[in-house]
Short mmCIF file of C-alpha atoms in Angstrom, two decimals:
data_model
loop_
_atom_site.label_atom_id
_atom_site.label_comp_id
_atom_site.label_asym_id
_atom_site.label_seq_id
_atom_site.Cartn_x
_atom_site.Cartn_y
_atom_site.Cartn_z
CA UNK A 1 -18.71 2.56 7.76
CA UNK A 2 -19.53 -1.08 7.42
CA UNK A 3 -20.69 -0.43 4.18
CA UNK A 4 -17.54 1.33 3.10
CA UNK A 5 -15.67 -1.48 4.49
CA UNK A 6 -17.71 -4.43 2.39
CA UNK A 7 -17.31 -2.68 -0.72
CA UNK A 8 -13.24 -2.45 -0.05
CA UNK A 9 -13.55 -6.31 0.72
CA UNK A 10 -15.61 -6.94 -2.67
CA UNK A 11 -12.87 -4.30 -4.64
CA UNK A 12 -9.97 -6.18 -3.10
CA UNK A 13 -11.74 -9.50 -3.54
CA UNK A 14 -11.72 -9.73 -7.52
CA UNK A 15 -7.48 -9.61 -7.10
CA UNK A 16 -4.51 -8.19 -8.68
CA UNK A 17 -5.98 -9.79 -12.22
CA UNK A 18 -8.41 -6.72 -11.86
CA UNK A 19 -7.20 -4.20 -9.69
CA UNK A 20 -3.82 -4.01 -11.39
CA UNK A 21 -5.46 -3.30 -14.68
CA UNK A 22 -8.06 -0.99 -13.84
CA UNK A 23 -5.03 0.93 -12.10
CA UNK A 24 -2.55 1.08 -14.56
CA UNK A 25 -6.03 2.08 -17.20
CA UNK A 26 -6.56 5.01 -15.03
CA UNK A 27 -2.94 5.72 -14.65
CA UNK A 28 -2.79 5.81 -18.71
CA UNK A 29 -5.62 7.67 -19.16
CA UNK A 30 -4.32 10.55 -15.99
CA UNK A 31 -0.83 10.72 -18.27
CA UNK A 32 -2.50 11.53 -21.33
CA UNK A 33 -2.73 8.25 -23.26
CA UNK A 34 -5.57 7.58 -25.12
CA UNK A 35 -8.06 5.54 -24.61
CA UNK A 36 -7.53 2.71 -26.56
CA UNK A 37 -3.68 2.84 -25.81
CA UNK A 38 -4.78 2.60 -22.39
CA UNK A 39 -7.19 0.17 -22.31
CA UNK A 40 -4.55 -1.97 -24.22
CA UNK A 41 -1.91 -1.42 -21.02
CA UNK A 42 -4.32 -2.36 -18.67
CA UNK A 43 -5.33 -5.36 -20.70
CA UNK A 44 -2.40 -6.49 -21.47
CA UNK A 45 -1.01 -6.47 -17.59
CA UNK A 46 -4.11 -8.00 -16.84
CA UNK A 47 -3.10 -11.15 -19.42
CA UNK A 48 0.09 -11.28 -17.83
CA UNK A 49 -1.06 -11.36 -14.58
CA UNK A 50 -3.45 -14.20 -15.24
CA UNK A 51 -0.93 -16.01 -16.70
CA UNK A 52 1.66 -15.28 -13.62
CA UNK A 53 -1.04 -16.43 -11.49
CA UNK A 54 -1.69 -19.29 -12.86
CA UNK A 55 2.07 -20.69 -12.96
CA UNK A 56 2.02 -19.64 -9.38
CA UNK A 57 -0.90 -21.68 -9.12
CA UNK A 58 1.05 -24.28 -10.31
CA UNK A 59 3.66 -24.15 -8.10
CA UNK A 60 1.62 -23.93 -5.19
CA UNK A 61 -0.61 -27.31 -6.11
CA UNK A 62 2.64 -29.11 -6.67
CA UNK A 63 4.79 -27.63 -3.68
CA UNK A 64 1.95 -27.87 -1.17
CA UNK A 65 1.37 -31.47 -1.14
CA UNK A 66 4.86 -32.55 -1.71
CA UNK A 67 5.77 -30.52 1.66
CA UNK A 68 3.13 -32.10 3.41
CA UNK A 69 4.60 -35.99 2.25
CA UNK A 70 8.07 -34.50 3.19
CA UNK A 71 6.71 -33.85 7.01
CA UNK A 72 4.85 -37.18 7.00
CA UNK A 73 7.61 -39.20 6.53
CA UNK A 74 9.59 -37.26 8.58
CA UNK A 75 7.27 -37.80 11.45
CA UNK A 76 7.57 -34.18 12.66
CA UNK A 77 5.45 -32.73 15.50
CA UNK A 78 4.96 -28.90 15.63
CA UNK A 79 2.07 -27.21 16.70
CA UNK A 80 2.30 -23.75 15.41
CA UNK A 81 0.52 -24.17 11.11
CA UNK A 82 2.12 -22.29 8.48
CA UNK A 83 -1.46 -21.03 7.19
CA UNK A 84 -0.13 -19.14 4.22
CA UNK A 85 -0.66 -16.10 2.95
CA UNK A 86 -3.70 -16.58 1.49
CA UNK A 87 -5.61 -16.85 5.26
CA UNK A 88 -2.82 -14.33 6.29
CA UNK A 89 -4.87 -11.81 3.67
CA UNK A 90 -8.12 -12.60 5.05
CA UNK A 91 -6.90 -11.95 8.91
CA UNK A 92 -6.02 -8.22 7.58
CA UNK A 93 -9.21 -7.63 5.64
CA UNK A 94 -11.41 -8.48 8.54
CA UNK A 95 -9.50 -5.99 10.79
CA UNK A 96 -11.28 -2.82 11.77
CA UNK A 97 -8.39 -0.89 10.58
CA UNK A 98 -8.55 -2.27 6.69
CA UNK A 99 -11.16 -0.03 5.67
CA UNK A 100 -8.60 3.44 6.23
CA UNK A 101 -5.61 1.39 4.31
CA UNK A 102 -5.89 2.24 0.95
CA UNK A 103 -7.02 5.42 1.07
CA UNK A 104 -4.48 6.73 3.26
CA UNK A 105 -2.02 4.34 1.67
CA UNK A 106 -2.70 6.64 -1.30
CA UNK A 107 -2.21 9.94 0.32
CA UNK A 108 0.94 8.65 1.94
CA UNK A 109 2.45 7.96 -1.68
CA UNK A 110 1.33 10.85 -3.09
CA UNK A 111 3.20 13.25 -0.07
CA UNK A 112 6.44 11.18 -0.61
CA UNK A 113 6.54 11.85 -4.65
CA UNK A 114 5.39 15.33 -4.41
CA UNK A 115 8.18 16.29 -1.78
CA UNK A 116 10.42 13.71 -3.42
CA UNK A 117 10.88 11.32 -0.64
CA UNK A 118 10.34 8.38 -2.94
CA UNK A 119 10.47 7.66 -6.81
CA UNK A 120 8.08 4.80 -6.96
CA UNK A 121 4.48 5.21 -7.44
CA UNK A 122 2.78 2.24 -5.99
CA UNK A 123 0.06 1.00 -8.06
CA UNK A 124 0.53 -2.67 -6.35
CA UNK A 125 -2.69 -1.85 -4.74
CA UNK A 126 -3.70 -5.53 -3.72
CA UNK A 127 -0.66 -5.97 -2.30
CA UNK A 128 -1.49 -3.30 0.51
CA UNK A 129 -3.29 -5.83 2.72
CA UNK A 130 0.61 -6.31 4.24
CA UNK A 131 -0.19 -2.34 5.08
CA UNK A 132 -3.23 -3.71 6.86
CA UNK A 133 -1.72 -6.81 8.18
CA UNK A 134 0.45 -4.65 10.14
CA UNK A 135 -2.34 -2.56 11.27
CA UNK A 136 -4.42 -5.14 12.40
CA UNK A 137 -1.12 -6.21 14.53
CA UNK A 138 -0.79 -3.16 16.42
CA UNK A 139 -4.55 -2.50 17.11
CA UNK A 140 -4.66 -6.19 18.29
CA UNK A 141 -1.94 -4.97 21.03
CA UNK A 142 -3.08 -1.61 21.55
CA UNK A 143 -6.69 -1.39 20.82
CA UNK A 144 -6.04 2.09 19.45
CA UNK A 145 -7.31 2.89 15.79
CA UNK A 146 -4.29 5.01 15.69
CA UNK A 147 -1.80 3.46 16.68
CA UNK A 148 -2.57 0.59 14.22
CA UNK A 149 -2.57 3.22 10.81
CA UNK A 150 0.83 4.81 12.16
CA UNK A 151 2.43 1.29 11.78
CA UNK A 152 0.65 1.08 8.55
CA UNK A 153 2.28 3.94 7.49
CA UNK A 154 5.87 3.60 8.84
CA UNK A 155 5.48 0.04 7.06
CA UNK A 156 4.41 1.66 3.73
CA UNK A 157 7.33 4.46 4.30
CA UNK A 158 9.92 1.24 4.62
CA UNK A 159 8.48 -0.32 1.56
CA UNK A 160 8.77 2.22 -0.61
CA UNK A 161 12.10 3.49 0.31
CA UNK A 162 13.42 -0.53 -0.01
CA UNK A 163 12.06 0.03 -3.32
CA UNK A 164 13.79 2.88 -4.54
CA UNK A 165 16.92 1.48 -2.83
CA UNK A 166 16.47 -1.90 -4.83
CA UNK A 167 15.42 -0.54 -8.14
CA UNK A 168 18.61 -0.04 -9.93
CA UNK A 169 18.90 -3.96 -9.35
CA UNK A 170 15.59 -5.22 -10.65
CA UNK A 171 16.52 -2.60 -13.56
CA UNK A 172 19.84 -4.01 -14.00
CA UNK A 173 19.61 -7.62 -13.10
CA UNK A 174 15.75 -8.16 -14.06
CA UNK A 175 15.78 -6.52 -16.87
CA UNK A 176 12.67 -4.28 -15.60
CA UNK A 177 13.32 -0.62 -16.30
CA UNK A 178 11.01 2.08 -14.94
CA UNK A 179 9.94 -0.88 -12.30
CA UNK A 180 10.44 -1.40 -8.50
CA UNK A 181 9.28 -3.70 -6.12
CA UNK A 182 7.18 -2.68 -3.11
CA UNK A 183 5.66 -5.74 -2.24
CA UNK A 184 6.13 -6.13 1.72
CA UNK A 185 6.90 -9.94 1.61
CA UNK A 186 9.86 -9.32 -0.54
CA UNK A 187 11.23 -5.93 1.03
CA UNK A 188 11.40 -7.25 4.23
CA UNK A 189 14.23 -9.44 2.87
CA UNK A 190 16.35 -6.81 1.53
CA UNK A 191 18.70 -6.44 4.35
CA UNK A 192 19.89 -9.79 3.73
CA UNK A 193 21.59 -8.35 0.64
CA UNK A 194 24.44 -7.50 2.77
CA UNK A 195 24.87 -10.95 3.91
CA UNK A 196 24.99 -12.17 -0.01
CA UNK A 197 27.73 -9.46 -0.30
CA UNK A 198 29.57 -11.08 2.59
CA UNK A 199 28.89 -14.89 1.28
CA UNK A 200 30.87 -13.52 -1.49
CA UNK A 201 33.78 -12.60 -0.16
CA UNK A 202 34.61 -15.90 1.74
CA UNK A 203 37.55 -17.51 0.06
CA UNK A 204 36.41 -21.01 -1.82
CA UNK A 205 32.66 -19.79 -2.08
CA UNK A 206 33.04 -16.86 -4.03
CA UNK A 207 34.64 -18.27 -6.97
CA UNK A 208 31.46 -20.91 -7.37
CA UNK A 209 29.83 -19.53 -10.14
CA UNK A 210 26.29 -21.41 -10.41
CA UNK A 211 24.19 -19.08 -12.62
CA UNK A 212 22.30 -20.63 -15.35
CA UNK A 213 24.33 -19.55 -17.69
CA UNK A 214 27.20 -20.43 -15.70
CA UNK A 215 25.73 -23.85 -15.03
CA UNK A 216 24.65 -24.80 -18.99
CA UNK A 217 27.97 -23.68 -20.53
CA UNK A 218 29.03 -26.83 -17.74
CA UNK A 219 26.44 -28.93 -18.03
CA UNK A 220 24.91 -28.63 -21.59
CA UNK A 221 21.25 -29.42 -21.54
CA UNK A 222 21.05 -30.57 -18.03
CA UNK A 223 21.66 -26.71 -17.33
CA UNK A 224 19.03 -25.55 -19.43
CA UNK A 225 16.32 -23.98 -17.39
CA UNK A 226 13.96 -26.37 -18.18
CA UNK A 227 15.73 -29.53 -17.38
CA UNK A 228 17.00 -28.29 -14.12
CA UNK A 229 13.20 -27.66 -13.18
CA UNK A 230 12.17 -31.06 -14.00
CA UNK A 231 15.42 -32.56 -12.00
CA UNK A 232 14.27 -30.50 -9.00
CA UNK A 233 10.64 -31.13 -9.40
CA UNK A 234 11.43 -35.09 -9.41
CA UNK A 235 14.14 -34.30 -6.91
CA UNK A 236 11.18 -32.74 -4.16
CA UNK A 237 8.63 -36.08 -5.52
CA UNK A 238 10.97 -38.50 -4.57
CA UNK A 239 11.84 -36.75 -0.77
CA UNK A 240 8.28 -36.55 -0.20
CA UNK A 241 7.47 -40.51 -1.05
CA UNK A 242 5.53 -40.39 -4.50
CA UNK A 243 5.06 -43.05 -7.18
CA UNK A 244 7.39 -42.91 -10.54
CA UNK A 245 4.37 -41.53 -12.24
CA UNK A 246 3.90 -38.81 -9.61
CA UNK A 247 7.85 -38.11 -9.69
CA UNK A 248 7.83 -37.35 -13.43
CA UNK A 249 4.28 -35.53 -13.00
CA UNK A 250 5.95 -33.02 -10.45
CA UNK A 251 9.17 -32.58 -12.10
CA UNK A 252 7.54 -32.00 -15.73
CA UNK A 253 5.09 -29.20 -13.73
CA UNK A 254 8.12 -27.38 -12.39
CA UNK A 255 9.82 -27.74 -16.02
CA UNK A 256 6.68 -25.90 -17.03
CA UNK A 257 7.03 -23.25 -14.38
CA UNK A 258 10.62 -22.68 -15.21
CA UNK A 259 9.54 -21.80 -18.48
CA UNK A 260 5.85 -20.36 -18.82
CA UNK A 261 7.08 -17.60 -15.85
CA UNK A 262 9.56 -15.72 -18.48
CA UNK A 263 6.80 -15.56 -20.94
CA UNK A 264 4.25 -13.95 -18.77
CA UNK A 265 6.76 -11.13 -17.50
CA UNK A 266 7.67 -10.17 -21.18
CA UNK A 267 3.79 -10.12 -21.59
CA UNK A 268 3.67 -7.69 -18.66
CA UNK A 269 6.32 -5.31 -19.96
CA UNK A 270 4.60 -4.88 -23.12
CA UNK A 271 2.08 -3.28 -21.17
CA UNK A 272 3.77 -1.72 -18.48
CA UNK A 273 6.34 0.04 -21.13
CA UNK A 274 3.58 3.00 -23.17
CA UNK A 275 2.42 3.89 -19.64
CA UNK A 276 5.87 4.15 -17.62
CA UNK A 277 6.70 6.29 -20.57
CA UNK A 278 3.75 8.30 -20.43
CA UNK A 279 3.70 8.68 -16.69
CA UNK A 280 7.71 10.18 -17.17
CA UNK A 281 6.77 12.79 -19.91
CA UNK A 282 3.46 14.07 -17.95
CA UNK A 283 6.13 14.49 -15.03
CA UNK A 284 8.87 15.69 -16.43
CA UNK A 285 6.86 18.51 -18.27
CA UNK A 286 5.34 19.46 -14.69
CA UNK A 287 7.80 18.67 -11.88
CA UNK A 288 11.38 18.88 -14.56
CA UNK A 289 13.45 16.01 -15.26
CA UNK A 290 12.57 13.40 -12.48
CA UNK A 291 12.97 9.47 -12.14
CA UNK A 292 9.81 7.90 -11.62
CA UNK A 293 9.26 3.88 -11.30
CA UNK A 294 6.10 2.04 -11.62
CA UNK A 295 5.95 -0.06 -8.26
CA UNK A 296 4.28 -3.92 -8.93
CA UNK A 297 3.89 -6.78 -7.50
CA UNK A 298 6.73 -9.07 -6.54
CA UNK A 299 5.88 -11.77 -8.77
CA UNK A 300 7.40 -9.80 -12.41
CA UNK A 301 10.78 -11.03 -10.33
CA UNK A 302 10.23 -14.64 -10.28
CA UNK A 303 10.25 -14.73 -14.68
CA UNK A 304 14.24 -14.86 -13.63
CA UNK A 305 15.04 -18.64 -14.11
CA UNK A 306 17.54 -18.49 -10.94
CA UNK A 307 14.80 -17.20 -8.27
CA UNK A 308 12.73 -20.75 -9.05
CA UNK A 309 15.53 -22.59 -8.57
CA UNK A 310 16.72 -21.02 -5.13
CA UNK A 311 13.38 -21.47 -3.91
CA UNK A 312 12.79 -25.28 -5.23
CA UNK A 313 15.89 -26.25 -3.69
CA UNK A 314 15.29 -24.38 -0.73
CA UNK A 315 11.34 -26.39 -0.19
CA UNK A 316 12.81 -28.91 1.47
CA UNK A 317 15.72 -27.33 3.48
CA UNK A 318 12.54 -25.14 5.08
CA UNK A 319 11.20 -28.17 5.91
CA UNK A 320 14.26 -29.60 7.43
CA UNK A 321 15.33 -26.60 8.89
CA UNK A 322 11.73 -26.51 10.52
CA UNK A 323 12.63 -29.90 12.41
CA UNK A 324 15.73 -29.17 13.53
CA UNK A 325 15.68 -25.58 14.67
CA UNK A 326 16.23 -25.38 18.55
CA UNK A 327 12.55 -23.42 19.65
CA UNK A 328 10.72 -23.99 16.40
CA UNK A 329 7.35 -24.27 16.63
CA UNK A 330 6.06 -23.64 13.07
CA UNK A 331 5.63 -26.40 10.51
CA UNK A 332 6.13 -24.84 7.24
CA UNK A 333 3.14 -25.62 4.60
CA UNK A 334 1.13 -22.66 3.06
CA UNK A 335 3.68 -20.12 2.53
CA UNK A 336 6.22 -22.72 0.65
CA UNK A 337 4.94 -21.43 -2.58
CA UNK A 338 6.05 -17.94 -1.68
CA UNK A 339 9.72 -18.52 -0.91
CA UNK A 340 10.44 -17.48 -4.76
CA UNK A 341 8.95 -13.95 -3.28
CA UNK A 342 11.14 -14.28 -0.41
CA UNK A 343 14.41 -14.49 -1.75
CA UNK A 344 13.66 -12.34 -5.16
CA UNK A 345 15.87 -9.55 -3.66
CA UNK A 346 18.75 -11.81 -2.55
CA UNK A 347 18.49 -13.85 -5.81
CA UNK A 348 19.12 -10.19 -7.99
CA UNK A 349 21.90 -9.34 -5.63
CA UNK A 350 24.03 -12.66 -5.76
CA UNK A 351 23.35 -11.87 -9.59
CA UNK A 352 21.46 -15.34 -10.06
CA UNK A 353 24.22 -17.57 -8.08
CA UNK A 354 22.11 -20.45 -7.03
CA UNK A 355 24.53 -21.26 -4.63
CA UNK A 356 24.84 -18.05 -2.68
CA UNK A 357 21.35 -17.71 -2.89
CA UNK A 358 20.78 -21.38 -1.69
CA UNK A 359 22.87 -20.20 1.92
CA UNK A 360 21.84 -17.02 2.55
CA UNK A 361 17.74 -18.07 2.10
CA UNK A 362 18.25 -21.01 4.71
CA UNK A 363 19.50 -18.46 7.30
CA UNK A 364 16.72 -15.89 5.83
CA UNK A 365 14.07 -18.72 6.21
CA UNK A 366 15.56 -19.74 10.12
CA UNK A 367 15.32 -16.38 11.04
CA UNK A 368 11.56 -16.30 9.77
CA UNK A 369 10.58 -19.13 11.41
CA UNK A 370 11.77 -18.08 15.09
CA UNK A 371 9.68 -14.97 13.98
CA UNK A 372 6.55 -16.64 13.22
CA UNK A 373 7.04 -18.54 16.14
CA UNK A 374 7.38 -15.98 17.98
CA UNK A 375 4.40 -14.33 16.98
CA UNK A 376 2.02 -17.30 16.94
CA UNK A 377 0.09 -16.33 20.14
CA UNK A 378 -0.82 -13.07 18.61
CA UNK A 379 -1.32 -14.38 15.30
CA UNK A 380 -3.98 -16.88 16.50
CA UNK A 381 -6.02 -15.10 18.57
CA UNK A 382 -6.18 -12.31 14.98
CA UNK A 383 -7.33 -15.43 13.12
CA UNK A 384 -9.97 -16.19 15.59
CA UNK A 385 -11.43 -12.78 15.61
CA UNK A 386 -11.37 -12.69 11.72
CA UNK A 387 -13.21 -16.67 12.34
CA UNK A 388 -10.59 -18.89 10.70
CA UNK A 389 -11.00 -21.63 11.62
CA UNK A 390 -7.68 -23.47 12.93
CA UNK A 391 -6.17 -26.69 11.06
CA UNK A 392 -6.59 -29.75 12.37
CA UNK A 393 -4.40 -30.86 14.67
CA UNK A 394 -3.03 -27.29 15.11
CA UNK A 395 -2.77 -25.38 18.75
CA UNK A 396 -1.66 -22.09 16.82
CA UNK A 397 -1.18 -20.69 13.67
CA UNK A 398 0.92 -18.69 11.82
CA UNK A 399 2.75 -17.66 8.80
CA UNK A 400 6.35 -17.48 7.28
CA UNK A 401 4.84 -14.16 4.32
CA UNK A 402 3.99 -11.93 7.32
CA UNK A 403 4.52 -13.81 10.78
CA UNK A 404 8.02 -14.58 10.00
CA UNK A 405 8.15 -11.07 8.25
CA UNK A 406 11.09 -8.95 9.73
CA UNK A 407 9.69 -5.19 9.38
CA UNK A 408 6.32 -6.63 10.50
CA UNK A 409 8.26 -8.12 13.57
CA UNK A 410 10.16 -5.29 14.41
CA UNK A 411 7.54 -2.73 14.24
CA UNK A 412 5.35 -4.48 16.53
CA UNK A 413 7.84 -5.53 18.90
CA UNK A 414 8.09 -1.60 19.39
CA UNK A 415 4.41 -0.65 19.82
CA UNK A 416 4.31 -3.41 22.11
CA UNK A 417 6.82 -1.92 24.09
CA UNK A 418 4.46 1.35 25.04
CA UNK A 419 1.48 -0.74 25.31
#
């Protein structure tokens, strides 16, 4: 078993750069495409990934940081450490539980498009360590094997339904047909669609129309995507205390960001495209005329110019929402760089209004934060059996990806109940 288990840890540990390839490959090659038009799918999504990656990457070395300047000068004083979901992964992996995900995170998928409970076919397989995050939760409480794969399950069940339920929207909105979103950081979120739908029916707010399209046809070139990056970027420099030189440095990154993530999501579509195709004729021949949507990860959303925005504007509001949000414990720092992820679904359903987006992700990110509070405790004593170490400085840890994550919350909150 523990050799089973290392090899999923070494699989899992070369990333979606890999695994996403080699899947959609295999996928190509299972729907009759041949080889070299499916070696050129995988490649190709394997490009784009890299390249997503590495804005990401971006993002996160500039956002990081900048956060951490913002809470110095604040002078705030929380003891629960937003650890990110980087460590977040790691807790999951190290579970005794994480060996059982994938496989039966398979099978699961499989049942549900074979009985046609589902029309996405998950090949986001990196992204099922939120599967095993949530198993590792409910064997921490229960100490039953079992218990902790049902919750991986019912977690994977929510996901993919989200996903069908959100698909016409990254379709529409995204411009991503044949794609949905399964990723369990982002569907966790979707809920909050209603609230957008509320925000815009309040007299005064629903007639601000701050889309970037909206916003350049205003604003000329200080609405272009690009130059609102770089006004942001300086904008989050200057709250968090740097030099001139590091002010420009930030806001030219973020420029970059704004513009390099479009490019990598066409990239990824040129891929995706010959196999999504493929994968509807092989279907359609053997189970009739059936819709059928290639689930990936989160991060082909954030290519939309109006997701980086919400979320750059939103870095420091987390941070001051952090220090003045009555019961807070959690000091926001790793999982900054994910709040793009975060509000993807609400960004698509206020149809890129900054604005909306802007309100309904502070009360999205409030609630997270009593969550991750909440769950510190639990959280901490995971990372100590997994041996990460704490921060500095820290009594707890925790995270706003999958502490503060509200079908992670709500499903343990349950199993805690009978145990």
């Amino acid at each position: 078993m523990q050799a089973f288990v290392d090899f999923i840890q070494g699989f899992l540990g070369l990333g979606a750069t890999v695994i996403l390839p080699v899947a959609i490959m295999i996928l190509g090659l299972v729907f009759g495409q041949k080889l070299g038009k499916a070696i050129r799918s995988g490649l190709t999504i394997g490009v784009a990934f890299v390249g997503i990656f590495l804005v990401i990457d971006l993002l996160t070395l500039n956002l990081g940081p900048a956060a951490q300047g913002m809470v110095e000068r604040l002078g705030v004083d929380l003891n629960v450490i937003d650890v990110g979901w980087p460590a977040t992964s790691s807790i999951a992996w190290a579970s005794v539980v994480a060996a059982f995900i994938i496989p039966l995170g398979l099978v699961v998928n499989v049942i549900m498009l074979l009985t046609k409970t589902t029309k996405t076919m998950n090949v986001d397989i990196w992204n099922y360590w939120h599967y095993t995050f949530m198993a590792a939760v409910v064997y921490t409480v229960s100490g039953s094997i079992v218990q902790g794969l049902i919750a991986a399950v019912i977690f994977q069940i929510v996901c993919l339904k989200v996903a069908d339920w959100t698909q016409p929207m990254v379709s529409d909105f995204y411009e991503l047909p044949g794609v949905s979103v399964a990723t369990g950081s982002t569907i966790s979120y979707a809920p909050f669609i209603y609230l957008v739908k509320l925000v815009q029916k309040i007299p005064g707010l629903k007639n601000l129309h701050a889309d970037p399209d909206s916003i350049q046809k205003r604003f000329g070139i200080f609405g272009d995507s690009m130059v609102i990056g770089l006004i942001l970027g300086a904008a989050i420099g200057a709250l968090a205390g740097y030099s001139v030189g590091d002010v420009i440095n930030i806001g030219i990154s973020m420029a970059a960001v704004m513009v390099l993530m479009p490019r990598m999501v066409k990239i990824l579509m040129e891929g995706l495209m010959p196999v999504s195709e493929s994968a509807r004729e092989w279907l359609n021949k053997r189970f009739g005329d059936r819709e059928i949507n290639i689930g990936l990860d989160a991060a082909v959303l954030l290519g939309h110019p109006s997701v980086i925005a919400t979320a750059l504007i939103l870095t420091p509001i987390t941070v001051l929402i952090a220090v003045v949000l009555p019961g807070n414990a959690v000091l926001p720092f790793g999982d900054l760089a994910t709040i793009p992820f975060v509000v993807a679904f609400v960004v698509g359903a206020a149809r890129g209004n900054i604005i909306h987006s802007v309100i309904v992700g502070s009360v999205m990110i409030a609630l997270s934060l009593y969550m991750a509070t909440d769950i510190a405790p639990l959280f901490s004593d995971m990372a100590s059996t997994a041996s990460i170490n704490l921060p500095e400085g820290s009594a707890m840890v925790s995270s706003i990806d999958q502490g503060g994550n509200l079908v992670n919350w709500i499903i343990w909150r349950v199993f805690e109940i009978f145990n």
